[in-house]
PDB file of N, CA and C in Angstrom:
ATOM      1  N   MET A 156     181.702 -15.067 -67.850  1.00  0.00           N
ATOM      2  CA  MET A 156     181.270 -15.745 -66.718  1.00  0.00           C
ATOM      3  C   MET A 156     182.292 -17.114 -66.499  1.00  0.00           C
ATOM      4  N   ASN A 157     183.058 -17.216 -65.868  1.00  0.00           N
ATOM      5  CA  ASN A 157     184.156 -18.499 -65.458  1.00  0.00           C
ATOM      6  C   ASN A 157     183.254 -19.452 -64.711  1.00  0.00           C
ATOM      7  N   GLN A 158     182.988 -20.735 -65.640  1.00  0.00           N
ATOM      8  CA  GLN A 158     182.581 -21.490 -64.842  1.00  0.00           C
ATOM      9  C   GLN A 158     183.187 -22.924 -64.661  1.00  0.00           C
ATOM     10  N   ASN A 159     183.763 -23.803 -63.399  1.00  0.00           N
ATOM     11  CA  ASN A 159     183.963 -24.914 -63.296  1.00  0.00           C
ATOM     12  C   ASN A 159     183.385 -25.988 -63.623  1.00  0.00           C
ATOM     13  N   LYS A 160     184.091 -26.746 -64.704  1.00  0.00           N
ATOM     14  CA  LYS A 160     183.295 -28.240 -64.809  1.00  0.00           C
ATOM     15  C   LYS A 160     184.062 -29.184 -64.787  1.00  0.00           C
ATOM     16  N   LEU A 161     183.374 -30.445 -64.033  1.00  0.00           N
ATOM     17  CA  LEU A 161     183.863 -31.416 -63.822  1.00  0.00           C
ATOM     18  C   LEU A 161     183.623 -32.464 -64.816  1.00  0.00           C
ATOM     19  N   LYS A 162     184.377 -33.202 -65.322  1.00  0.00           N
ATOM     20  CA  LYS A 162     184.493 -33.962 -66.685  1.00  0.00           C
ATOM     21  C   LYS A 162     184.393 -35.703 -65.652  1.00  0.00           C
ATOM     22  N   ILE A 163     183.464 -36.267 -65.816  1.00  0.00           N
ATOM     23  CA  ILE A 163     183.368 -37.500 -65.200  1.00  0.00           C
ATOM     24  C   ILE A 163     183.481 -38.622 -66.436  1.00  0.00           C
ATOM     25  N   GLY A 164     184.146 -39.761 -66.109  1.00  0.00           N
ATOM     26  CA  GLY A 164     184.039 -40.871 -67.367  1.00  0.00           C
ATOM     27  C   GLY A 164     183.597 -41.697 -66.414  1.00  0.00           C
ATOM     28  N   LEU A 165     182.442 -42.420 -66.586  1.00  0.00           N
ATOM     29  CA  LEU A 165     181.962 -43.406 -66.202  1.00  0.00           C
ATOM     30  C   LEU A 165     182.664 -45.021 -67.210  1.00  0.00           C
ATOM     31  N   VAL A 166     183.425 -45.954 -66.152  1.00  0.00           N
ATOM     32  CA  VAL A 166     183.928 -46.816 -66.467  1.00  0.00           C
ATOM     33  C   VAL A 166     183.175 -47.745 -66.491  1.00  0.00           C
ATOM     34  N   ALA A 167     182.659 -48.521 -67.947  1.00  0.00           N
ATOM     35  CA  ALA A 167     183.123 -50.068 -67.651  1.00  0.00           C
ATOM     36  C   ALA A 167     183.943 -50.759 -68.317  1.00  0.00           C
ATOM     37  N   ALA A 168     184.336 -51.367 -66.940  1.00  0.00           N
ATOM     38  CA  ALA A 168     185.942 -51.961 -67.296  1.00  0.00           C
ATOM     39  C   ALA A 168     185.782 -53.567 -67.347  1.00  0.00           C
ATOM     40  N   ARG A 169     186.928 -54.448 -67.416  1.00  0.00           N
ATOM     41  CA  ARG A 169     186.484 -55.290 -67.533  1.00  0.00           C
ATOM     42  C   ARG A 169     187.215 -55.976 -66.512  1.00  0.00           C
ATOM     43  N   PRO A 170     186.442 -57.057 -66.138  1.00  0.00           N
ATOM     44  CA  PRO A 170     186.845 -57.875 -64.514  1.00  0.00           C
ATOM     45  C   PRO A 170     188.035 -58.832 -64.259  1.00  0.00           C
ATOM     46  N   ASN A 171     188.678 -58.765 -63.423  1.00  0.00           N
ATOM     47  CA  ASN A 171     190.163 -59.009 -62.873  1.00  0.00           C
ATOM     48  C   ASN A 171     190.629 -58.667 -64.126  1.00  0.00           C
ATOM     49  N   SER A 172     190.734 -56.934 -64.392  1.00  0.00           N
ATOM     50  CA  SER A 172     192.105 -56.500 -64.999  1.00  0.00           C
ATOM     51  C   SER A 172     192.121 -55.214 -64.764  1.00  0.00           C
ATOM     52  N   GLU A 173     192.164 -55.136 -63.227  1.00  0.00           N
ATOM     53  CA  GLU A 173     192.146 -54.070 -62.581  1.00  0.00           C
ATOM     54  C   GLU A 173     192.979 -53.059 -62.697  1.00  0.00           C
ATOM     55  N   LYS A 174     194.566 -53.673 -63.042  1.00  0.00           N
ATOM     56  CA  LYS A 174     195.418 -52.675 -62.913  1.00  0.00           C
ATOM     57  C   LYS A 174     195.745 -51.721 -64.375  1.00  0.00           C
ATOM     58  N   GLU A 175     195.398 -52.915 -65.461  1.00  0.00           N
ATOM     59  CA  GLU A 175     195.220 -52.478 -66.629  1.00  0.00           C
ATOM     60  C   GLU A 175     194.297 -51.907 -67.192  1.00  0.00           C
ATOM     61  N   GLU A 176     193.555 -52.106 -66.964  1.00  0.00           N
ATOM     62  CA  GLU A 176     191.996 -50.757 -66.790  1.00  0.00           C
ATOM     63  C   GLU A 176     192.216 -49.787 -66.171  1.00  0.00           C
ATOM     64  N   ILE A 177     193.141 -49.396 -64.998  1.00  0.00           N
ATOM     65  CA  ILE A 177     192.952 -48.248 -64.186  1.00  0.00           C
ATOM     66  C   ILE A 177     193.585 -47.210 -65.118  1.00  0.00           C
ATOM     67  N   LYS A 178     195.019 -48.247 -65.538  1.00  0.00           N
ATOM     68  CA  LYS A 178     196.515 -47.465 -66.082  1.00  0.00           C
ATOM     69  C   LYS A 178     195.374 -47.225 -67.866  1.00  0.00           C
ATOM     70  N   LYS A 179     194.673 -47.583 -68.589  1.00  0.00           N
ATOM     71  CA  LYS A 179     194.362 -47.580 -69.476  1.00  0.00           C
ATOM     72  C   LYS A 179     193.488 -46.103 -69.812  1.00  0.00           C
ATOM     73  N   PHE A 180     192.307 -46.551 -68.857  1.00  0.00           N
ATOM     74  CA  PHE A 180     191.847 -44.918 -68.550  1.00  0.00           C
ATOM     75  C   PHE A 180     191.847 -43.803 -67.846  1.00  0.00           C
ATOM     76  N   SER A 181     193.225 -43.959 -66.675  1.00  0.00           N
ATOM     77  CA  SER A 181     193.709 -42.690 -66.447  1.00  0.00           C
ATOM     78  C   SER A 181     194.147 -41.860 -67.311  1.00  0.00           C
ATOM     79  N   GLN A 182     194.717 -42.911 -68.990  1.00  0.00           N
ATOM     80  CA  GLN A 182     194.661 -41.644 -69.769  1.00  0.00           C
ATOM     81  C   GLN A 182     195.033 -41.077 -70.759  1.00  0.00           C
ATOM     82  N   ASN A 183     193.406 -41.253 -70.433  1.00  0.00           N
ATOM     83  CA  ASN A 183     192.283 -40.010 -71.548  1.00  0.00           C
ATOM     84  C   ASN A 183     192.067 -38.789 -70.534  1.00  0.00           C
ATOM     85  N   LYS A 184     192.320 -37.834 -71.727  1.00  0.00           N
ATOM     86  CA  LYS A 184     192.577 -36.784 -71.267  1.00  0.00           C
ATOM     87  C   LYS A 184     190.696 -35.429 -71.123  1.00  0.00           C
ATOM     88  N   LYS A 185     189.888 -36.482 -71.470  1.00  0.00           N
ATOM     89  CA  LYS A 185     188.519 -36.317 -71.643  1.00  0.00           C
ATOM     90  C   LYS A 185     188.005 -36.135 -70.489  1.00  0.00           C
ATOM     91  N   SER A 186     188.096 -36.932 -69.122  1.00  0.00           N
ATOM     92  CA  SER A 186     187.514 -36.859 -68.107  1.00  0.00           C
ATOM     93  C   SER A 186     188.946 -36.325 -67.023  1.00  0.00           C
ATOM     94  N   ASP A 187     188.289 -36.024 -66.009  1.00  0.00           N
ATOM     95  CA  ASP A 187     189.256 -35.801 -64.919  1.00  0.00           C
ATOM     96  C   ASP A 187     189.097 -36.845 -63.852  1.00  0.00           C
ATOM     97  N   THR A 188     187.556 -37.393 -63.739  1.00  0.00           N
ATOM     98  CA  THR A 188     187.295 -37.963 -62.757  1.00  0.00           C
ATOM     99  C   THR A 188     186.762 -39.246 -63.444  1.00  0.00           C
ATOM    100  N   LEU A 189     187.121 -40.081 -62.925  1.00  0.00           N
ATOM    101  CA  LEU A 189     186.941 -41.764 -63.421  1.00  0.00           C
ATOM    102  C   LEU A 189     186.391 -42.768 -62.191  1.00  0.00           C
ATOM    103  N   LEU A 190     184.814 -43.180 -62.466  1.00  0.00           N
ATOM    104  CA  LEU A 190     184.216 -43.788 -61.659  1.00  0.00           C
ATOM    105  C   LEU A 190     184.230 -45.031 -62.296  1.00  0.00           C
ATOM    106  N   PHE A 191     184.770 -45.981 -61.396  1.00  0.00           N
ATOM    107  CA  PHE A 191     184.668 -47.415 -61.815  1.00  0.00           C
ATOM    108  C   PHE A 191     183.549 -47.978 -60.666  1.00  0.00           C
ATOM    109  N   PRO A 192     183.174 -49.403 -61.281  1.00  0.00           N
ATOM    110  CA  PRO A 192     182.447 -50.287 -60.847  1.00  0.00           C
ATOM    111  C   PRO A 192     182.273 -50.890 -59.313  1.00  0.00           C
ATOM    112  N   GLU A 193     181.384 -51.095 -59.180  1.00  0.00           N
ATOM    113  CA  GLU A 193     180.941 -51.602 -57.086  1.00  0.00           C
ATOM    114  C   GLU A 193     181.907 -52.653 -57.007  1.00  0.00           C
ATOM    115  N   GLY A 194     182.674 -52.584 -56.352  1.00  0.00           N
ATOM    116  CA  GLY A 194     183.941 -53.828 -56.137  1.00  0.00           C
ATOM    117  C   GLY A 194     184.773 -54.113 -57.662  1.00  0.00           C
ATOM    118  N   PHE A 195     184.945 -53.198 -57.873  1.00  0.00           N
ATOM    119  CA  PHE A 195     186.182 -52.889 -59.180  1.00  0.00           C
ATOM    120  C   PHE A 195     187.578 -53.325 -58.483  1.00  0.00           C
ATOM    121  N   LEU A 196     188.026 -52.964 -57.664  1.00  0.00           N
ATOM    122  CA  LEU A 196     189.186 -52.179 -57.054  1.00  0.00           C
ATOM    123  C   LEU A 196     189.118 -53.523 -56.214  1.00  0.00           C
ATOM    124  N   ILE A 197     190.183 -54.409 -56.142  1.00  0.00           N
ATOM    125  CA  ILE A 197     190.504 -55.139 -54.810  1.00  0.00           C
ATOM    126  C   ILE A 197     191.819 -54.386 -54.090  1.00  0.00           C
ATOM    127  N   SER A 198     191.558 -54.691 -52.074  1.00  0.00           N
ATOM    128  CA  SER A 198     192.582 -53.947 -51.433  1.00  0.00           C
ATOM    129  C   SER A 198     194.100 -54.337 -52.174  1.00  0.00           C
ATOM    130  N   ASP A 199     194.586 -55.280 -53.000  1.00  0.00           N
ATOM    131  CA  ASP A 199     195.884 -55.486 -52.898  1.00  0.00           C
ATOM    132  C   ASP A 199     196.309 -54.227 -54.363  1.00  0.00           C
ATOM    133  N   ASN A 200     195.253 -53.792 -54.761  1.00  0.00           N
ATOM    134  CA  ASN A 200     195.540 -52.849 -56.170  1.00  0.00           C
ATOM    135  C   ASN A 200     195.654 -51.766 -55.767  1.00  0.00           C
ATOM    136  N   LEU A 201     195.588 -51.223 -54.182  1.00  0.00           N
ATOM    137  CA  LEU A 201     195.143 -49.373 -53.323  1.00  0.00           C
ATOM    138  C   LEU A 201     196.866 -48.757 -53.886  1.00  0.00           C
ATOM    139  N   SER A 202     197.357 -49.205 -53.976  1.00  0.00           N
ATOM    140  CA  SER A 202     198.892 -48.780 -53.900  1.00  0.00           C
ATOM    141  C   SER A 202     198.954 -48.190 -55.500  1.00  0.00           C
ATOM    142  N   PHE A 203     198.794 -49.506 -55.980  1.00  0.00           N
ATOM    143  CA  PHE A 203     198.989 -48.532 -57.654  1.00  0.00           C
ATOM    144  C   PHE A 203     198.071 -47.565 -58.394  1.00  0.00           C
ATOM    145  N   ALA A 204     197.098 -47.970 -57.889  1.00  0.00           N
ATOM    146  CA  ALA A 204     195.469 -47.061 -58.262  1.00  0.00           C
ATOM    147  C   ALA A 204     195.619 -45.922 -57.584  1.00  0.00           C
ATOM    148  N   GLN A 205     196.633 -45.722 -56.484  1.00  0.00           N
ATOM    149  CA  GLN A 205     196.892 -44.137 -56.035  1.00  0.00           C
ATOM    150  C   GLN A 205     197.899 -43.428 -56.970  1.00  0.00           C
ATOM    151  N   GLY A 206     199.042 -44.467 -57.408  1.00  0.00           N
ATOM    152  CA  GLY A 206     199.999 -43.554 -57.908  1.00  0.00           C
ATOM    153  C   GLY A 206     199.463 -43.268 -59.151  1.00  0.00           C
ATOM    154  N   ILE A 207     198.508 -44.175 -59.976  1.00  0.00           N
ATOM    155  CA  ILE A 207     198.116 -43.725 -61.199  1.00  0.00           C
ATOM    156  C   ILE A 207     197.498 -42.295 -61.247  1.00  0.00           C
ATOM    157  N   ALA A 208     196.260 -42.295 -60.078  1.00  0.00           N
ATOM    158  CA  ALA A 208     195.935 -40.925 -60.389  1.00  0.00           C
ATOM    159  C   ALA A 208     196.989 -39.819 -59.572  1.00  0.00           C
ATOM    160  N   ARG A 209     197.907 -40.445 -59.047  1.00  0.00           N
ATOM    161  CA  ARG A 209     198.771 -38.999 -58.828  1.00  0.00           C
ATOM    162  C   ARG A 209     199.300 -38.919 -60.273  1.00  0.00           C
ATOM    163  N   GLU A 210     199.861 -39.799 -61.091  1.00  0.00           N
ATOM    164  CA  GLU A 210     200.688 -39.634 -62.084  1.00  0.00           C
ATOM    165  C   GLU A 210     199.911 -39.213 -62.706  1.00  0.00           C
ATOM    166  N   ASN A 211     198.429 -39.527 -63.123  1.00  0.00           N
ATOM    167  CA  ASN A 211     197.681 -38.530 -64.495  1.00  0.00           C
ATOM    168  C   ASN A 211     196.728 -37.520 -63.557  1.00  0.00           C
ATOM    169  N   LYS A 212     197.272 -36.947 -62.329  1.00  0.00           N
ATOM    170  CA  LYS A 212     196.112 -36.364 -61.924  1.00  0.00           C
ATOM    171  C   LYS A 212     194.733 -36.356 -62.061  1.00  0.00           C
ATOM    172  N   LYS A 213     194.401 -37.748 -62.042  1.00  0.00           N
ATOM    173  CA  LYS A 213     193.053 -37.626 -61.713  1.00  0.00           C
ATOM    174  C   LYS A 213     192.378 -37.860 -60.739  1.00  0.00           C
ATOM    175  N   TRP A 214     191.157 -38.231 -60.248  1.00  0.00           N
ATOM    176  CA  TRP A 214     190.295 -38.843 -59.254  1.00  0.00           C
ATOM    177  C   TRP A 214     189.769 -39.758 -59.918  1.00  0.00           C
ATOM    178  N   ILE A 215     189.623 -40.655 -58.808  1.00  0.00           N
ATOM    179  CA  ILE A 215     189.686 -42.161 -59.038  1.00  0.00           C
ATOM    180  C   ILE A 215     188.496 -42.561 -57.940  1.00  0.00           C
ATOM    181  N   ILE A 216     187.474 -42.639 -58.481  1.00  0.00           N
ATOM    182  CA  ILE A 216     186.699 -43.258 -57.351  1.00  0.00           C
ATOM    183  C   ILE A 216     185.996 -44.611 -57.189  1.00  0.00           C
ATOM    184  N   SER A 217     186.058 -45.652 -56.815  1.00  0.00           N
ATOM    185  CA  SER A 217     185.472 -47.246 -57.036  1.00  0.00           C
ATOM    186  C   SER A 217     185.041 -47.846 -55.396  1.00  0.00           C
ATOM    187  N   GLY A 218     184.401 -48.308 -56.016  1.00  0.00           N
ATOM    188  CA  GLY A 218     183.475 -49.810 -55.030  1.00  0.00           C
ATOM    189  C   GLY A 218     184.961 -50.641 -55.042  1.00  0.00           C
ATOM    190  N   MET A 219     185.384 -50.857 -53.880  1.00  0.00           N
ATOM    191  CA  MET A 219     186.162 -51.772 -53.523  1.00  0.00           C
ATOM    192  C   MET A 219     186.160 -53.148 -52.650  1.00  0.00           C
ATOM    193  N   ASP A 220     186.720 -54.300 -53.197  1.00  0.00           N
ATOM    194  CA  ASP A 220     186.628 -55.835 -52.574  1.00  0.00           C
ATOM    195  C   ASP A 220     188.023 -55.642 -51.767  1.00  0.00           C
ATOM    196  N   ASP A 221     186.869 -55.902 -50.300  1.00  0.00           N
ATOM    197  CA  ASP A 221     188.248 -56.159 -49.513  1.00  0.00           C
ATOM    198  C   ASP A 221     189.228 -57.549 -49.242  1.00  0.00           C
ATOM    199  N   LYS A 222     190.206 -58.506 -50.033  1.00  0.00           N
ATOM    200  CA  LYS A 222     190.697 -59.057 -49.741  1.00  0.00           C
ATOM    201  C   LYS A 222     191.782 -59.777 -48.399  1.00  0.00           C
ATOM    202  N   ARG A 223     191.691 -58.815 -47.726  1.00  0.00           N
ATOM    203  CA  ARG A 223     192.875 -58.414 -46.956  1.00  0.00           C
ATOM    204  C   ARG A 223     192.137 -60.121 -45.602  1.00  0.00           C
ATOM    205  N   GLU A 224     192.493 -60.082 -44.828  1.00  0.00           N
ATOM    206  CA  GLU A 224     192.448 -61.381 -43.257  1.00  0.00           C
ATOM    207  C   GLU A 224     191.072 -61.027 -43.167  1.00  0.00           C
ATOM    208  N   LYS A 225     189.980 -61.876 -42.616  1.00  0.00           N
ATOM    209  CA  LYS A 225     188.997 -62.169 -42.376  1.00  0.00           C
ATOM    210  C   LYS A 225     188.839 -60.776 -40.881  1.00  0.00           C
ATOM    211  N   GLU A 226     189.441 -60.545 -40.217  1.00  0.00           N
ATOM    212  CA  GLU A 226     189.176 -59.518 -39.160  1.00  0.00           C
ATOM    213  C   GLU A 226     189.939 -58.441 -39.091  1.00  0.00           C
ATOM    214  N   LYS A 227     190.107 -57.974 -40.632  1.00  0.00           N
ATOM    215  CA  LYS A 227     190.271 -57.188 -41.085  1.00  0.00           C
ATOM    216  C   LYS A 227     189.576 -56.153 -42.196  1.00  0.00           C
ATOM    217  N   LYS A 228     188.800 -56.824 -42.441  1.00  0.00           N
ATOM    218  CA  LYS A 228     187.568 -57.029 -43.900  1.00  0.00           C
ATOM    219  C   LYS A 228     187.417 -55.898 -43.279  1.00  0.00           C
ATOM    220  N   ILE A 229     186.513 -54.851 -44.282  1.00  0.00           N
ATOM    221  CA  ILE A 229     184.987 -53.592 -43.982  1.00  0.00           C
ATOM    222  C   ILE A 229     184.687 -54.075 -45.185  1.00  0.00           C
ATOM    223  N   LYS A 230     183.725 -54.288 -44.998  1.00  0.00           N
ATOM    224  CA  LYS A 230     182.453 -54.314 -46.121  1.00  0.00           C
ATOM    225  C   LYS A 230     181.643 -53.621 -46.088  1.00  0.00           C
ATOM    226  N   ASN A 231     181.484 -53.676 -47.330  1.00  0.00           N
ATOM    227  CA  ASN A 231     181.118 -52.435 -48.735  1.00  0.00           C
ATOM    228  C   ASN A 231     180.974 -50.923 -48.499  1.00  0.00           C
ATOM    229  N   TYR A 232     182.269 -50.644 -49.056  1.00  0.00           N
ATOM    230  CA  TYR A 232     182.796 -49.210 -48.911  1.00  0.00           C
ATOM    231  C   TYR A 232     182.946 -48.503 -50.413  1.00  0.00           C
ATOM    232  N   ALA A 233     183.451 -47.700 -50.372  1.00  0.00           N
ATOM    233  CA  ALA A 233     184.399 -46.941 -51.671  1.00  0.00           C
ATOM    234  C   ALA A 233     184.905 -46.122 -51.552  1.00  0.00           C
ATOM    235  N   ILE A 234     186.068 -46.006 -52.307  1.00  0.00           N
ATOM    236  CA  ILE A 234     187.247 -45.803 -51.965  1.00  0.00           C
ATOM    237  C   ILE A 234     187.646 -44.601 -52.975  1.00  0.00           C
ATOM    238  N   ALA A 235     188.091 -43.413 -52.574  1.00  0.00           N
ATOM    239  CA  ALA A 235     187.891 -42.061 -53.637  1.00  0.00           C
ATOM    240  C   ALA A 235     189.879 -41.704 -52.910  1.00  0.00           C
ATOM    241  N   PHE A 236     190.450 -41.723 -54.867  1.00  0.00           N
ATOM    242  CA  PHE A 236     191.925 -41.465 -54.677  1.00  0.00           C
ATOM    243  C   PHE A 236     191.702 -39.916 -55.248  1.00  0.00           C
ATOM    244  N   PHE A 237     192.146 -38.544 -54.635  1.00  0.00           N
ATOM    245  CA  PHE A 237     192.943 -37.660 -55.026  1.00  0.00           C
ATOM    246  C   PHE A 237     193.758 -36.926 -55.798  1.00  0.00           C
ATOM    247  N   ARG A 238     193.590 -36.243 -56.925  1.00  0.00           N
ATOM    248  CA  ARG A 238     194.583 -35.447 -57.769  1.00  0.00           C
ATOM    249  C   ARG A 238     195.749 -34.758 -57.166  1.00  0.00           C
ATOM    250  N   ARG A 239     196.413 -34.550 -56.790  1.00  0.00           N
ATOM    251  CA  ARG A 239     197.254 -33.267 -56.491  1.00  0.00           C
ATOM    252  C   ARG A 239     198.360 -32.615 -58.025  1.00  0.00           C
ATOM    253  N   ASP A 240     197.616 -31.240 -57.622  1.00  0.00           N
ATOM    254  CA  ASP A 240     198.456 -31.024 -58.867  1.00  0.00           C
ATOM    255  C   ASP A 240     200.051 -30.175 -58.279  1.00  0.00           C
TER     256      ASP A 240
END
């Protein structure tokens, strides 16, 4: 019987080092999905995180702090990037 398993990496990342932490944890071969803490990712780093997810074929889930202009802000949301095989 073939069972599909989802391997999740629960990340305790250093604050204010989003790019370095996303890159470091995405290179880990032990997990398919990375779960970052609430508010870890900031909107300025969305494109970077998407590229890293695609490059390493990972799923990335994170709470995000929206740093855009006040009228464009979204309050309290999570974002997920899907890997493409």
